[in-house]
């Protein structure tokens, strides 16, 4: 095998420093070439970005105001578009350099490449400092000038609670449907959304129709007109009414409609609300779907809501093997919660005991069919509707034969031991009011829902707690909203007011001193639906606020 020597590499001396280098067209080394040629020439090292403090949006070229989080890709794209001269070089890398959140400065590191000589490409990294200048976007300028809106969306639901609007608020935040809203106002039985353009209001109406069953109608008001140019100025109002049936409500379907829906039993439970209502017969597991068009053709109300739920103790459960999705049919034996409680031993507070003697069903055992055979066990506590002593003002319910009306309809499993614990949640929700930076929001962070205050405030607090519990216990409902991590120093509110057993399950505040001393000894339910850490998102606003506080302390 003949050895072939490698060709010799000829080197020349750098024209400036004399370092041996491979010959190039400039006869300069890399260091001297950088000192001689500046590839960043023509690119400004300082620039400015406009920021609206009212709606927290940045001005993106040419004239578009967009929402961008700190150090987000959207904000980086805005910063890069503000630079002139980048079209003459090749941008290879760009990232933010951390700055103080309150410094009104943004620092961006850029890496560019440019061909300075024939077949000679020079790469250079440099920093650009942006000054954040406060200004007003056109929408906020109209708001400040009292020319607040051109289109209005009125959302209403005639129910005695706010849980629907609390859930709707989270859906709006998750899908970003509030970005075009200039203001939100709470009114009786609903919310008002104000917009500067008619198209934004139509977009909101279409979004509402896609997430909840609604019916809508529109109207317009003439403000001014010009007969010479044949133009007119209008204000548009869109009225949206949500179906007054909520999750876990007891519903009696009109007999004629029940026959059309597969001859389902008229007495059903509402198990899910989307763009239609899902109803389930707990005895047979037969389900049906009522769309907006079907419901508004002949509207009807629900028989009972969750405020009418009564607590029961499960004595025995016998699943029969029939399943439909996550529901399992079973025969259950239940009794009123505390009906078989011994009066000896621990002396209980009279206010914490229900008056079962006056109900006439002290130790009576009830047999019923339920759809919760997959999760209920003997000894568990469940909430249900007590139809034996119920009196409903409904012609459809009165027309039912007595053999088709059960004594009890179980709705969901509850966790009374866990509710007595003074334990804070490791997650939280955002609100539209907090997102938009509106003034006057409540200290409890309820956003646009619950700002009326006064006599309604306590009711809103209870509805909010019920809504949080529904999120904990329903994974499908939890998947539809965004949950955020909380800091470790979150504390639960306490209230020294004592409540009865039925009232305690709907109260938000936790008693400081439980009336029964056995509460501390009772173990928490092992199957309590904890919210997992991988379901939570980072709350960057809270992290920024914590960093600001640390800087102030330092």
XYZ file of C-alpha atoms in Angstrom, residues 64-517:
454
model
C -52.095 46.433 15.713
C -52.393 46.155 19.495
C -51.784 42.598 20.720
C -51.558 40.928 24.131
C -48.010 39.697 24.864
C -46.711 38.230 28.105
C -43.273 39.262 29.440
C -40.463 37.406 27.615
C -42.978 35.628 25.396
C -42.406 34.735 21.717
C -45.096 37.256 20.761
C -43.257 40.087 22.528
C -39.948 38.995 20.992
C -41.502 39.122 17.521
C -42.747 42.666 18.201
C -39.272 43.753 19.314
C -37.606 42.278 16.224
C -40.114 43.930 13.881
C -39.271 47.313 15.405
C -35.644 47.067 14.154
C -34.551 48.454 10.803
C -31.728 46.934 8.810
C -32.303 43.286 9.698
C -33.298 42.545 6.115
C -29.637 42.978 5.071
C -28.322 40.325 7.459
C -29.286 36.814 8.500
C -30.765 36.455 12.002
C -29.770 33.126 13.588
C -30.741 33.535 17.242
C -32.705 35.918 19.459
C -33.632 35.768 23.144
C -34.489 38.036 26.068
C -31.993 39.040 28.758
C -33.594 39.319 32.196
C -34.296 42.817 33.469
C -36.132 44.225 36.454
C -39.906 43.976 35.812
C -40.450 47.617 36.855
C -37.428 49.067 35.023
C -39.366 49.883 31.822
C -36.520 48.284 29.868
C -36.337 45.224 27.628
C -32.971 43.755 26.618
C -32.727 41.416 23.636
C -29.657 39.471 22.509
C -29.351 38.956 18.733
C -26.946 36.790 16.752
C -26.584 37.709 13.068
C -24.468 36.570 10.113
C -23.351 38.537 7.087
C -21.046 37.906 4.131
C -18.417 40.648 4.410
C -16.038 39.431 1.621
C -16.144 36.764 -1.029
C -16.928 33.452 0.719
C -16.239 35.093 4.088
C -19.205 35.016 6.511
C -18.874 36.837 9.806
C -21.106 36.098 12.829
C -21.625 38.566 15.655
C -23.742 38.709 18.858
C -24.916 42.023 20.283
C -27.591 43.447 22.606
C -30.413 45.866 21.946
C -32.187 47.829 24.665
C -35.868 48.717 24.293
C -37.594 51.483 26.236
C -41.193 50.659 27.182
C -43.237 53.801 26.516
C -46.717 54.075 27.999
C -49.550 55.119 25.727
C -53.221 54.538 25.020
C -54.637 52.222 22.420
C -57.654 53.488 20.405
C -60.076 51.323 22.388
C -58.894 52.687 25.726
C -58.895 56.209 24.319
C -62.571 55.810 23.426
C -63.224 54.466 26.893
C -61.518 57.482 28.483
C -63.486 59.838 26.241
C -66.778 58.219 27.382
C -67.402 56.999 23.841
C -67.418 53.579 25.360
C -69.130 51.164 23.040
C -70.691 50.616 19.672
C -71.957 47.068 20.245
C -73.338 45.425 23.386
C -73.837 41.735 24.222
C -76.310 41.108 27.039
C -75.948 37.609 28.508
C -78.738 36.472 30.832
C -79.776 33.317 32.673
C -82.777 33.255 34.983
C -81.474 31.002 37.749
C -80.935 31.801 41.468
C -77.153 31.246 41.406
C -74.003 32.427 39.617
C -72.297 29.079 38.912
C -73.070 29.238 35.190
C -71.398 32.623 34.796
C -68.430 31.546 36.910
C -67.870 28.613 34.557
C -68.564 30.778 31.508
C -65.959 33.267 32.715
C -63.317 30.518 32.789
C -64.261 29.324 29.290
C -63.926 32.878 27.984
C -60.478 33.223 29.569
C -59.230 29.884 28.249
C -60.218 30.662 24.659
C -59.208 34.350 24.834
C -62.682 35.538 23.874
C -62.336 38.602 26.140
C -59.462 40.219 24.248
C -61.734 42.538 22.222
C -63.944 43.482 25.179
C -63.506 47.078 26.318
C -65.508 46.648 29.551
C -67.690 44.139 31.390
C -70.557 45.057 33.724
C -72.464 42.824 36.106
C -76.224 43.257 36.111
C -79.116 41.304 37.545
C -79.223 37.740 36.185
C -76.182 38.181 33.946
C -73.350 40.175 32.412
C -73.004 42.917 29.789
C -70.042 42.866 27.380
C -69.204 46.140 25.599
C -67.325 46.324 22.275
C -66.014 49.056 20.027
C -66.889 47.175 16.823
C -69.937 45.218 15.761
C -67.859 42.324 14.438
C -66.357 41.750 17.902
C -69.832 41.460 19.414
C -70.932 38.993 16.728
C -67.809 36.946 17.437
C -68.692 36.791 21.145
C -72.273 35.710 20.377
C -70.966 32.901 18.154
C -68.574 31.814 20.898
C -71.352 31.704 23.490
C -73.507 29.619 21.153
C -70.657 27.112 20.816
C -70.170 26.517 24.561
C -73.652 26.885 26.132
C -77.226 26.405 24.824
C -78.533 29.890 24.043
C -80.963 31.834 21.939
C -80.177 35.326 20.736
C -81.756 38.303 19.041
C -80.352 41.619 17.885
C -81.515 45.221 17.719
C -80.012 48.503 16.552
C -80.398 52.162 17.457
C -79.801 54.997 15.034
C -77.444 57.629 16.436
C -76.872 59.867 13.420
C -77.216 59.836 9.657
C -75.889 61.805 6.702
C -78.354 62.149 3.838
C -75.709 63.514 1.457
C -73.352 60.531 1.695
C -76.103 58.036 2.584
C -74.269 56.861 5.714
C -75.569 56.236 9.228
C -74.142 55.559 12.663
C -75.772 52.806 14.740
C -75.395 51.168 18.118
C -76.047 47.430 18.127
C -77.365 45.321 20.999
C -77.351 41.513 21.078
C -79.471 39.767 23.692
C -78.312 36.244 24.586
C -80.366 34.061 26.945
C -78.843 30.880 28.375
C -80.988 27.816 28.964
C -82.123 27.918 32.639
C -81.057 24.308 33.265
C -77.755 23.649 35.031
C -75.635 20.645 35.859
C -77.097 18.324 38.554
C -80.576 19.862 38.217
C -83.651 17.651 38.459
C -85.598 17.985 35.214
C -89.074 16.794 34.293
C -89.308 16.613 30.508
C -92.755 17.280 29.045
C -94.332 13.911 28.130
C -94.682 14.771 24.450
C -91.012 15.720 24.188
C -89.972 12.649 26.203
C -91.677 10.382 23.669
C -89.846 12.123 20.847
C -86.504 11.622 22.641
C -86.602 7.822 22.512
C -89.490 7.446 24.993
C -87.189 8.307 27.900
C -88.561 8.602 31.419
C -89.621 12.234 31.998
C -87.857 12.422 35.386
C -84.143 12.904 34.576
C -80.926 14.466 35.845
C -78.854 17.002 33.928
C -75.352 15.493 33.797
C -73.572 17.890 31.452
C -74.044 21.291 29.827
C -72.288 22.085 26.553
C -73.850 23.596 23.471
C -76.708 21.251 24.407
C -78.042 19.731 27.639
C -77.309 16.065 28.413
C -80.080 14.397 30.453
C -79.874 10.963 32.095
C -82.476 8.624 33.572
C -80.764 7.273 36.737
C -82.916 4.139 36.805
C -82.296 2.881 33.255
C -79.138 4.847 32.262
C -80.999 6.029 29.165
C -79.743 9.436 28.068
C -80.883 12.097 25.662
C -79.647 15.398 24.317
C -81.714 18.561 24.180
C -80.398 21.136 21.732
C -81.106 24.830 21.829
C -83.546 24.633 18.915
C -85.545 21.853 20.593
C -85.637 23.526 23.991
C -86.602 27.039 22.933
C -89.422 25.661 20.793
C -91.249 24.808 24.049
C -89.220 25.990 27.080
C -89.561 24.345 30.493
C -87.844 24.870 33.849
C -86.030 22.440 36.082
C -87.872 21.000 39.088
C -85.074 21.441 41.644
C -81.545 22.801 41.810
C -78.523 21.883 43.925
C -79.738 24.067 46.798
C -82.507 21.478 47.312
C -80.093 18.567 47.714
C -80.298 16.507 50.900
C -77.496 14.449 52.434
C -77.928 10.661 52.595
C -75.846 7.793 53.961
C -75.375 4.764 51.702
C -76.184 1.574 53.648
C -75.782 -0.921 50.823
C -75.018 -0.830 47.100
C -75.537 -3.657 44.607
C -74.324 -2.963 41.027
C -76.142 -5.017 38.420
C -73.400 -4.809 35.765
C -75.158 -2.454 33.363
C -72.905 0.427 32.361
C -73.138 3.443 30.099
C -69.929 5.410 29.853
C -68.742 6.264 33.367
C -72.139 5.419 34.929
C -72.931 2.039 36.497
C -76.492 1.041 37.339
C -77.045 -0.232 40.875
C -79.673 -0.846 43.554
C -78.967 1.240 46.641
C -80.260 1.348 50.189
C -79.905 4.773 51.776
C -81.037 6.677 54.839
C -80.988 10.290 55.852
C -77.542 11.347 57.061
C -77.383 10.990 60.845
C -80.667 9.090 61.076
C -79.018 6.181 62.890
C -76.579 8.323 64.866
C -76.366 7.339 68.497
C -77.259 10.085 70.946
C -75.087 8.627 73.703
C -71.414 9.226 74.257
C -70.445 12.592 72.835
C -72.839 15.446 73.581
C -73.620 17.153 70.281
C -74.599 20.756 69.763
C -78.326 21.190 69.196
C -77.665 23.508 66.249
C -75.608 20.797 64.498
C -78.445 18.223 64.570
C -81.245 17.953 62.034
C -84.787 17.581 63.303
C -85.471 14.119 61.896
C -88.433 13.490 64.239
C -90.391 16.289 62.604
C -89.706 14.822 59.183
C -91.433 11.549 60.035
C -88.619 9.453 58.499
C -86.269 9.083 61.456
C -84.904 5.587 60.867
C -86.529 4.739 57.570
C -84.483 2.955 54.898
C -85.116 3.917 51.280
C -84.510 1.721 48.231
C -83.657 3.414 44.956
C -81.963 2.937 41.620
C -78.869 5.000 40.975
C -76.314 5.616 38.257
C -73.464 5.965 40.763
C -72.836 2.258 41.309
C -69.232 2.611 40.167
C -68.177 5.090 42.869
C -70.485 4.571 45.851
C -69.620 2.157 48.655
C -71.481 1.273 51.870
C -70.830 4.008 54.402
C -70.350 6.770 51.825
C -72.295 10.009 51.872
C -74.227 11.152 48.824
C -76.391 14.121 47.919
C -79.773 13.581 46.342
C -83.296 14.886 45.882
C -85.817 13.774 48.508
C -88.985 13.412 46.437
C -91.130 11.830 49.173
C -91.812 15.145 50.888
C -91.307 17.330 47.812
C -93.997 19.533 46.366
C -93.242 20.938 42.908
C -95.332 23.458 41.026
C -95.199 21.617 37.710
C -98.054 20.241 35.627
C -95.695 17.788 33.903
C -94.590 16.382 37.264
C -98.163 16.145 38.514
C -99.161 14.181 35.425
C -96.660 11.409 36.214
C -97.966 8.227 37.770
C -96.860 7.650 41.348
C -95.153 4.352 40.515
C -92.741 6.219 38.205
C -91.634 8.653 40.918
C -88.907 7.246 43.194
C -88.531 8.285 46.807
C -84.940 9.455 46.308
C -82.756 10.321 43.323
C -79.048 10.330 44.156
C -77.039 12.958 42.307
C -73.400 12.818 43.402
C -71.042 11.594 46.054
C -69.946 14.072 48.684
C -67.038 14.233 51.113
C -68.240 15.661 54.460
C -65.076 14.811 56.415
C -62.840 16.563 53.920
C -65.041 19.666 53.894
C -64.596 20.071 57.646
C -60.816 20.341 57.282
C -59.327 23.814 57.262
C -57.151 23.053 54.259
C -56.310 25.473 51.478
C -56.320 24.519 47.817
C -53.078 24.368 45.864
C -54.700 25.913 42.795
C -56.645 29.006 41.851
C -58.557 30.579 38.969
C -58.182 33.820 37.102
C -60.932 36.304 36.405
C -61.776 38.643 33.554
C -61.524 41.661 35.830
C -57.990 40.730 36.871
C -56.950 40.030 33.300
C -58.219 43.362 32.009
C -56.783 45.325 34.949
C -60.098 46.966 35.769
C -60.419 49.044 38.897
C -62.710 48.204 41.755
C -62.366 44.436 41.653
C -63.175 42.611 44.837
C -60.441 41.595 47.221
C -61.456 37.949 46.939
C -60.680 37.971 43.218
C -64.111 37.132 41.846
C -63.653 39.402 38.851
C -66.733 40.573 37.019
C -68.959 38.018 38.759
C -69.787 39.161 42.277
C -69.112 42.901 42.221
C -72.608 43.986 43.172
C -71.750 43.504 46.849
C -74.289 44.017 49.622
C -76.837 41.292 50.172
C -75.742 39.326 47.108
C -72.090 39.077 48.116
C -72.529 36.206 50.588
C -74.569 34.266 48.040
C -71.870 34.763 45.415
C -69.236 33.492 47.855
C -71.258 30.319 48.384
C -71.789 29.863 44.637
C -68.058 30.331 44.057
C -67.197 27.656 46.617
C -69.694 25.255 45.040
C -68.150 25.958 41.667
C -64.654 25.167 42.999
C -65.924 21.904 44.469
C -67.502 20.948 41.142
C -64.118 21.497 39.472
C -62.418 19.260 42.039
C -64.916 16.435 41.727
C -65.489 16.491 37.942
C -62.395 15.827 35.829
C -64.248 16.528 32.551
C -65.363 19.926 33.798
C -61.850 20.622 35.105
C -60.325 19.863 31.720
C -62.376 22.661 30.137
C -60.762 25.435 32.223
C -57.261 26.583 33.160
C -56.091 26.011 36.739
C -53.050 27.857 38.071
C -50.629 27.088 40.872
C -50.816 29.122 44.042
C -48.117 30.202 46.453
C -47.625 28.243 49.648
C -48.972 30.937 51.960
C -52.624 30.737 50.879
C -54.972 30.767 53.880
C -58.607 29.746 54.108
C -61.183 32.090 55.578
C -62.676 31.198 58.942
C -66.012 32.058 60.439
C -67.169 31.518 63.979
C -70.811 31.274 62.917
C -72.161 27.764 63.390
C -74.103 26.114 60.629
C -76.388 23.146 60.396
C -75.341 19.938 58.607
C -77.295 20.806 55.464
C -76.083 24.406 55.459
C -72.482 23.418 56.108
C -72.192 21.555 52.824
C -73.021 24.748 50.902
C -70.974 27.172 53.020
C -67.678 28.573 51.838
C -66.225 29.492 55.227
C -64.756 26.855 57.511
C -65.661 26.829 61.190
C -62.772 27.613 63.518
C -64.081 25.303 66.256
C -66.059 22.279 65.075
C -69.079 21.572 67.213
C -68.376 17.824 67.318
C -65.115 16.766 68.843
